[in-house]
Every structure is written in structure tokens, then in C-alpha cells.
CSV table of C-alpha atoms and ligand atoms in Angstrom, one decimal:
chain,number,residue,atom,x,y,z
A,1,MET,CA,0.0,0.0,0.0
A,2,VAL,CA,1.2,3.5,-0.8
A,3,PRO,CA,1.4,5.7,2.3
A,4,ARG,CA,-0.9,8.6,2.3
A,5,HIS,CA,1.6,11.0,4.0
A,6,VAL,CA,5.4,10.7,3.7
A,7,ALA,CA,7.6,13.0,5.7
A,8,ILE,CA,11.4,13.4,5.1
A,9,ILE,CA,14.2,14.9,7.2
A,10,MET,CA,16.4,15.9,4.4
A,11,ASP,CA,19.9,15.6,6.0
A,12,GLY,CA,23.5,15.3,4.8
A,13,ASN,CA,23.9,18.2,2.3
A,14,GLY,CA,26.9,19.6,4.1
A,15,ARG,CA,28.7,16.2,4.3
A,16,TRP,CA,27.9,15.5,0.6
A,17,ALA,CA,29.6,18.7,-0.4
A,18,LYS,CA,32.5,18.2,2.0
A,19,GLN,CA,33.2,14.7,0.5
A,20,ARG,CA,33.7,16.6,-2.8
A,21,GLY,CA,35.9,19.3,-1.3
A,22,LYS,CA,33.2,21.9,-1.9
A,23,GLU,CA,31.4,24.5,0.2
A,24,ARG,CA,28.3,23.3,2.2
A,25,ILE,CA,26.0,25.4,0.0
A,26,TYR,CA,26.9,23.3,-3.0
A,27,GLY,CA,25.3,20.4,-1.2
A,28,HIS,CA,22.2,22.4,-0.5
A,29,TYR,CA,21.9,23.3,-4.2
A,30,GLU,CA,22.3,19.6,-5.2
A,31,GLY,CA,19.7,18.8,-2.5
A,32,THR,CA,17.1,20.9,-4.4
A,33,GLU,CA,17.4,18.4,-7.3
A,34,SER,CA,16.4,15.6,-4.9
A,35,VAL,CA,13.5,17.7,-3.7
A,36,ARG,CA,12.2,18.0,-7.3
A,37,ALA,CA,12.9,14.3,-8.0
A,38,CYS,CA,11.1,13.1,-4.9
A,39,ALA,CA,8.1,15.5,-5.4
A,40,GLU,CA,7.6,14.3,-8.9
A,41,TYR,CA,7.9,10.7,-7.9
A,42,ALA,CA,5.5,11.2,-5.0
A,43,ALA,CA,3.0,12.8,-7.3
A,44,GLU,CA,3.4,9.9,-9.8
A,45,ALA,CA,3.1,7.2,-7.0
A,46,GLY,CA,-0.2,8.6,-5.7
A,47,ILE,CA,1.1,9.8,-2.4
A,48,GLY,CA,-1.2,12.4,-0.9
A,49,TYR,CA,1.2,14.5,1.2
A,50,LEU,CA,4.9,14.9,1.0
A,51,SER,CA,6.4,16.8,4.0
A,52,LEU,CA,9.9,18.0,3.7
A,53,PHE,CA,11.9,19.4,6.7
A,54,ALA,CA,13.9,22.1,5.0
A,55,PHE,CA,15.0,24.4,7.9
A,56,SER,CA,14.5,24.0,11.6
A,57,GLU,CA,14.1,26.7,14.2
A,58,GLU,CA,17.5,25.5,15.5
A,59,ASN,CA,19.1,26.0,12.1
A,60,TRP,CA,18.9,29.8,12.6
A,61,ALA,CA,22.0,29.2,14.9
A,62,ARG,CA,24.2,28.2,11.9
A,63,PRO,CA,26.8,30.7,10.5
A,64,GLU,CA,25.0,33.7,9.1
A,65,ALA,CA,26.5,33.2,5.7
A,66,GLU,CA,25.0,29.7,5.4
A,67,VAL,CA,21.6,30.9,6.7
A,68,SER,CA,21.4,33.7,4.2
A,69,GLU,CA,22.4,31.4,1.4
A,70,LEU,CA,19.7,28.9,2.4
A,71,MET,CA,17.1,31.6,2.5
A,72,ARG,CA,18.2,32.8,-0.9
A,73,LEU,CA,18.0,29.3,-2.2
A,74,MET,CA,14.6,28.9,-0.7
A,75,ALA,CA,13.3,32.0,-2.5
A,76,SER,CA,14.8,31.0,-5.9
A,77,SER,CA,13.5,27.5,-5.6
A,78,ILE,CA,9.9,28.6,-4.9
A,79,LEU,CA,10.0,30.8,-8.0
A,80,ASN,CA,11.8,28.2,-10.2
A,81,GLU,CA,9.6,25.3,-9.2
A,82,ARG,CA,6.3,26.9,-10.2
A,83,PRO,CA,6.3,25.0,-13.6
A,84,THR,CA,7.0,21.8,-11.7
A,85,PHE,CA,3.9,22.4,-9.5
A,86,ARG,CA,1.8,23.2,-12.6
A,87,LYS,CA,2.9,20.2,-14.6
A,88,ASN,CA,2.4,17.8,-11.7
A,89,ASN,CA,-0.8,19.3,-10.3
A,90,ILE,CA,1.0,19.9,-6.9
A,91,ARG,CA,-0.4,22.0,-4.1
A,92,PHE,CA,2.4,23.9,-2.4
A,93,VAL,CA,2.2,24.7,1.4
A,94,VAL,CA,4.7,26.1,3.9
A,95,VAL,CA,4.4,25.3,7.6
A,96,GLY,CA,6.5,26.8,10.3
A,97,ASN,CA,7.1,30.0,12.4
A,98,ARG,CA,6.8,32.4,9.5
A,99,ALA,CA,7.3,35.4,11.7
A,100,HIS,CA,11.0,34.6,11.5
A,101,LEU,CA,11.1,34.7,7.7
A,102,SER,CA,11.7,37.9,5.7
A,103,ASP,CA,8.8,39.9,4.3
A,104,ALA,CA,10.1,39.2,0.8
A,105,LEU,CA,10.3,35.5,1.3
A,106,ASN,CA,6.8,35.4,2.9
A,107,LYS,CA,5.5,37.2,-0.1
A,108,ASP,CA,7.0,34.6,-2.5
A,109,ILE,CA,5.6,31.8,-0.3
A,110,ASP,CA,2.1,33.4,-0.3
A,111,GLY,CA,2.2,33.8,-4.1
A,112,ALA,CA,3.1,30.2,-4.7
A,113,MET,CA,0.6,28.9,-2.2
A,114,GLU,CA,-2.2,31.0,-3.8
A,115,GLU,CA,-1.2,30.0,-7.3
A,116,THR,CA,-1.3,26.3,-6.4
A,117,ALA,CA,-4.2,26.3,-3.9
A,118,SER,CA,-6.7,24.6,-6.2
A,119,ASN,CA,-4.3,21.9,-7.5
A,120,THR,CA,-5.7,18.5,-6.6
A,121,GLY,CA,-2.7,16.2,-6.8
A,122,LEU,CA,0.1,15.9,-4.3
A,123,THR,CA,0.3,18.4,-1.4
A,124,LEU,CA,3.9,19.3,-0.9
A,125,VAL,CA,4.5,20.7,2.6
A,126,ILE,CA,7.8,22.5,3.2
A,127,PHE,CA,8.7,22.9,6.8
A,128,LEU,CA,10.5,26.2,7.2
A,129,SER,CA,11.7,27.7,10.5
A,130,TYR,CA,9.7,24.8,12.1
A,131,SER,CA,10.2,22.9,15.3
A,132,GLY,CA,7.9,20.4,16.9
A,133,ARG,CA,8.1,22.0,20.3
A,134,TRP,CA,7.3,25.4,18.9
A,135,ASP,CA,4.3,23.8,17.1
A,136,ILE,CA,2.9,22.2,20.3
A,137,MET,CA,3.4,25.5,22.3
A,138,GLN,CA,1.7,27.7,19.7
A,139,ALA,CA,-1.2,25.2,19.4
A,140,ALA,CA,-1.6,24.9,23.2
A,141,GLY,CA,-1.6,28.7,23.5
A,142,ARG,CA,-4.3,29.2,20.9
A,143,TRP,CA,-6.3,26.2,22.3
A,144,ALA,CA,-6.2,27.7,25.8
A,145,ALA,CA,-7.1,31.2,24.4
A,146,ASP,CA,-10.2,29.6,22.8
A,147,GLY,CA,-11.3,28.4,26.2
A,148,ALA,CA,-9.7,25.0,26.0
A,149,PRO,CA,-12.5,23.4,23.9
A,150,GLU,CA,-13.1,19.6,24.2
A,151,GLY,CA,-11.5,17.6,21.5
A,152,ARG,CA,-8.3,17.4,19.6
A,153,LEU,CA,-5.3,19.7,19.7
A,154,ASP,CA,-4.7,18.7,16.1
A,155,ASP,CA,-7.0,21.5,14.9
A,156,TYR,CA,-4.5,24.0,16.4
A,157,MET,CA,-1.3,22.5,15.2
A,158,ALA,CA,0.5,24.2,12.3
A,159,THR,CA,-0.3,21.0,10.3
A,160,SER,CA,-4.0,21.2,10.9
A,161,GLY,CA,-5.9,19.6,8.0
A,162,ILE,CA,-2.9,17.4,7.1
A,163,PRO,CA,-3.1,13.8,8.2
A,164,ASP,CA,-0.4,12.4,10.5
A,165,PRO,CA,2.6,11.0,8.6
A,166,ASP,CA,2.5,7.3,7.9
A,167,LEU,CA,6.2,7.1,7.1
A,168,LEU,CA,9.1,9.3,8.2
A,169,ILE,CA,12.4,9.0,6.3
A,170,ARG,CA,15.7,10.4,7.5
A,171,THR,CA,18.7,10.4,5.3
A,172,SER,CA,22.4,10.6,6.1
A,173,GLY,CA,22.6,7.9,8.8
A,174,GLU,CA,21.4,10.0,11.7
A,175,GLN,CA,18.8,8.3,13.8
A,176,ARG,CA,17.0,11.1,15.6
A,177,ILE,CA,13.9,13.3,15.1
A,178,SER,CA,15.7,16.6,15.6
A,179,ASN,CA,12.5,18.4,16.8
A,180,PHE,CA,10.5,17.6,13.7
A,181,MET,CA,6.8,16.7,14.0
A,182,LEU,CA,6.8,15.5,17.6
A,183,TRP,CA,3.1,15.5,18.1
A,184,GLN,CA,2.2,14.2,14.7
A,185,CYS,CA,4.6,11.2,14.6
A,186,ALA,CA,3.0,9.3,17.5
A,187,TYR,CA,2.4,6.2,15.3
A,188,THR,CA,4.6,7.0,12.3
A,189,GLU,CA,6.9,4.3,10.8
A,190,PHE,CA,10.5,5.4,10.8
A,191,TYR,CA,13.0,4.6,8.0
A,192,PHE,CA,16.7,5.5,8.2
A,193,THR,CA,19.1,5.4,5.4
A,194,ASP,CA,22.8,6.2,5.1
A,195,THR,CA,22.3,7.8,1.8
A,196,LEU,CA,23.0,11.6,1.9
A,197,TRP,CA,20.1,13.8,0.8
A,198,PRO,CA,21.6,15.0,-2.5
A,199,ASP,CA,21.9,11.3,-3.5
A,200,PHE,CA,18.3,10.4,-2.4
A,201,ARG,CA,16.3,10.2,-5.7
A,202,LYS,CA,13.6,8.0,-7.1
A,203,ALA,CA,15.2,4.6,-6.6
A,204,GLU,CA,16.0,5.3,-3.0
A,205,PHE,CA,12.5,6.7,-2.4
A,206,ARG,CA,11.0,3.6,-4.0
A,207,GLN,CA,13.1,1.4,-1.7
A,208,ALA,CA,11.8,3.2,1.4
A,209,LEU,CA,8.2,2.7,0.1
A,210,ASP,CA,8.8,-1.0,-0.4
A,211,GLU,CA,10.1,-1.3,3.1
A,212,PHE,CA,7.1,0.5,4.4
A,213,ALA,CA,4.8,-1.8,2.5
A,214,SER,CA,6.3,-4.8,4.4
A,215,ARG,CA,5.7,-3.4,7.9
A,216,GLN,CA,2.7,-4.2,10.1
A,217,ARG,CA,1.3,-1.2,11.9
A,218,ARG,CA,-0.5,-2.2,15.1
A,219,PHE,CA,-1.5,1.0,16.8
A,220,GLY,CA,-1.3,-0.7,20.2
A,221,LYS,CA,-3.3,-3.7,19.2
A,222,THR,CA,-1.9,-7.3,18.7
A,223,GLY,CA,-0.7,-8.6,15.4
A,224,ASP,CA,-3.5,-11.2,15.4
A,225,GLN,CA,-6.1,-8.4,15.8
A,226,ILE,CA,-4.6,-6.6,12.8
A,227,THR,CA,-4.6,-9.7,10.7
A,228,GLN,CA,-8.3,-10.4,11.6
A,229,GLU,CA,-9.3,-6.8,10.7
A,230,LYS,CA,-7.5,-7.1,7.4
A,231,ASN,CA,-9.4,-10.4,6.6
A,232,ASP,CA,-12.7,-8.9,7.7
A,233,SER,CA,-12.4,-5.9,5.4
A,234,LYS,CA,-11.7,-8.2,2.4
B,1,IPE,C1,20.3,19.3,5.7
B,1,IPE,O1,21.7,19.1,5.5
B,1,IPE,C2,19.8,20.6,5.3
B,1,IPE,C3,19.5,21.5,6.4
B,1,IPE,C4,19.5,21.2,7.7
B,1,IPE,C5,19.2,22.9,6.1
B,1,IPE,P1,22.8,19.6,6.5
B,1,IPE,O2,23.1,21.0,6.2
B,1,IPE,O3,22.3,19.4,7.9
B,1,IPE,O4,24.0,18.7,6.2
B,1,IPE,P2,25.0,18.0,7.2
B,1,IPE,O5,24.1,17.2,8.2
B,1,IPE,O6,25.8,19.0,7.8
B,1,IPE,O7,25.8,17.0,6.4
B,2,IPE,C1,17.4,18.5,10.8
B,2,IPE,O1,18.7,18.4,10.4
B,2,IPE,C2,16.7,19.7,10.2
B,2,IPE,C3,16.5,19.6,8.8
B,2,IPE,C4,16.8,18.6,8.0
B,2,IPE,C5,16.0,20.8,8.2
B,2,IPE,P1,19.9,19.0,11.3
B,2,IPE,O2,21.2,18.7,10.5
B,2,IPE,O3,19.7,20.4,11.7
B,2,IPE,O4,19.8,18.0,12.6
B,2,IPE,P2,20.9,17.7,13.7
B,2,IPE,O5,21.4,19.0,14.2
B,2,IPE,O6,22.0,16.9,13.1
B,2,IPE,O7,20.1,16.9,14.7
B,3,MG,MG1,22.5,17.9,9.2
């Protein structure tokens, strides 16, 4: 079965560049090619939502030169990828603490989001200036301000309207969540690969989907119960 929502922690750009004796930004540039390849493949494979962790709240602490290069790259990618969105019927969404982004970048983001709002294919969610703890805090704050209504906090999360990820992929060999969707990944399947993000393309993505298809998700129940449910629904 194809997962409805795949999330990716795109890691290893800096190391990819270093291996080639190049500046870190070179890896970030090459990484945008992987973004395009994975978005196109996700659209083709019938995945509903592809979430990409592009820049964390903690990443603001990187050297100023790298941060500004990354922001420049973000802005140019958003402008350059508009034809990709059109061609593949992709809806583009940005999630994160947008108060920390520049006005110019926010304007480009709004433009791309408006232009693709009625696309009905893949929803591509870019996490920019995002952290899981920030998300929980802002959601809890707004929930409390609304008089703490009964029900789910999900409606207040920055990802409201987006189903929880079924599969989370992290590249580059690191096996940690690094403050990504802490709340939303409660029952997400994790997949770790040593491949660095700039080398993660269609074949690597397909391999992760194959591995996902072989897993049994139990959501706290027993394996026998899940098998029974599967048989009953046949
Ligand atoms: C991921 O690659 C991209 C961002 C976090 C912006 P890194 O830049 O973290 O690359 P490594 O982990 O240093 O190799
Ligand atoms: C996680 O990667 C954030 C993104 C991919 C945007 P990092 O490279 O920032 O994570 P750590 O610092 O190795 O945990
Ligand atoms: Mg990293």
C-alpha cells in the first residue's frame, strides 16, 4: 500500500559537499534536485502528502552566511519550481514559524501557495523555521485562548488539515527526530538510510516505500487483531 503521507528529514547536504571538497551550500543546491525528483515521484506514485523538513528553528543558529544562502536558495526554488507544480498538479504549502522569515520570502511563499491552492494532486508541505516543540506550544496557547475546547489539539497544530505522517524517512545515517513533527509522529513508521540527501532520488525513495509496505502497523493492538481486521475488510 502507498502511504498517504510521507515526511522526510532531508539531512546530509553539508557532508555531501565536504566529500567533494566543496562549500556546504553546494550540497544544498544539489539537494534541491532531490526535492524535485522526490516531489515528482510522490505525485506519480499517488502519495497524498509529502512533507519536507527544509529548515528548523535550531538551524537559525548556523553561521550567518549559510543561513542567508539557504534563504536565498529557498526563495529562488519557490520561483523556479512553479512550472513543476503546474505540470504535476502539486499544491504547495509552507508550515513553520513564518514570523522569523523575511517579508520578501513570505510574499513569495504566499504567491506560490495561492497559485497552487486549487491543485488537486500531491500536497507538498515545506517545513521552514519549524520545530515540533514550537508547534505544540503555539497550538496549546491558541487552544487555551479559545477556552480549552473539548477535543483534539490537532486542529490548532500548524499542520491542521494534514493527516499524521505514515512514514518518516531520514537520510544521512542520523537516527533522531531533531525536533520535527513531535506530536504528529506518534504512530509513524521510521525509515533511516545512510544515503545523503543529494543522492536520495527516485530509486532510494521507492526502496523506502517498499520497506514501508512490508511493515505491520499495530497502533497498540496485537498482530492477530490486525490480521483479523484485514481479513474482515476483504
Ligand atoms: C540538511 O543538510 C539541510 C539543512 C538542515 C538545512 P545539513 O546542512 O544538515 O547537512 P549535514 O548534516 O551538515 O551534512
Ligand atoms: C534536521 O537536520 C533539520 C533539517 C533537515 C531541516 P539537522 O542537521 O539540523 O539536525 P541535527 O542537528 O543533526 O540533529
Ligand atoms: Mg544535518
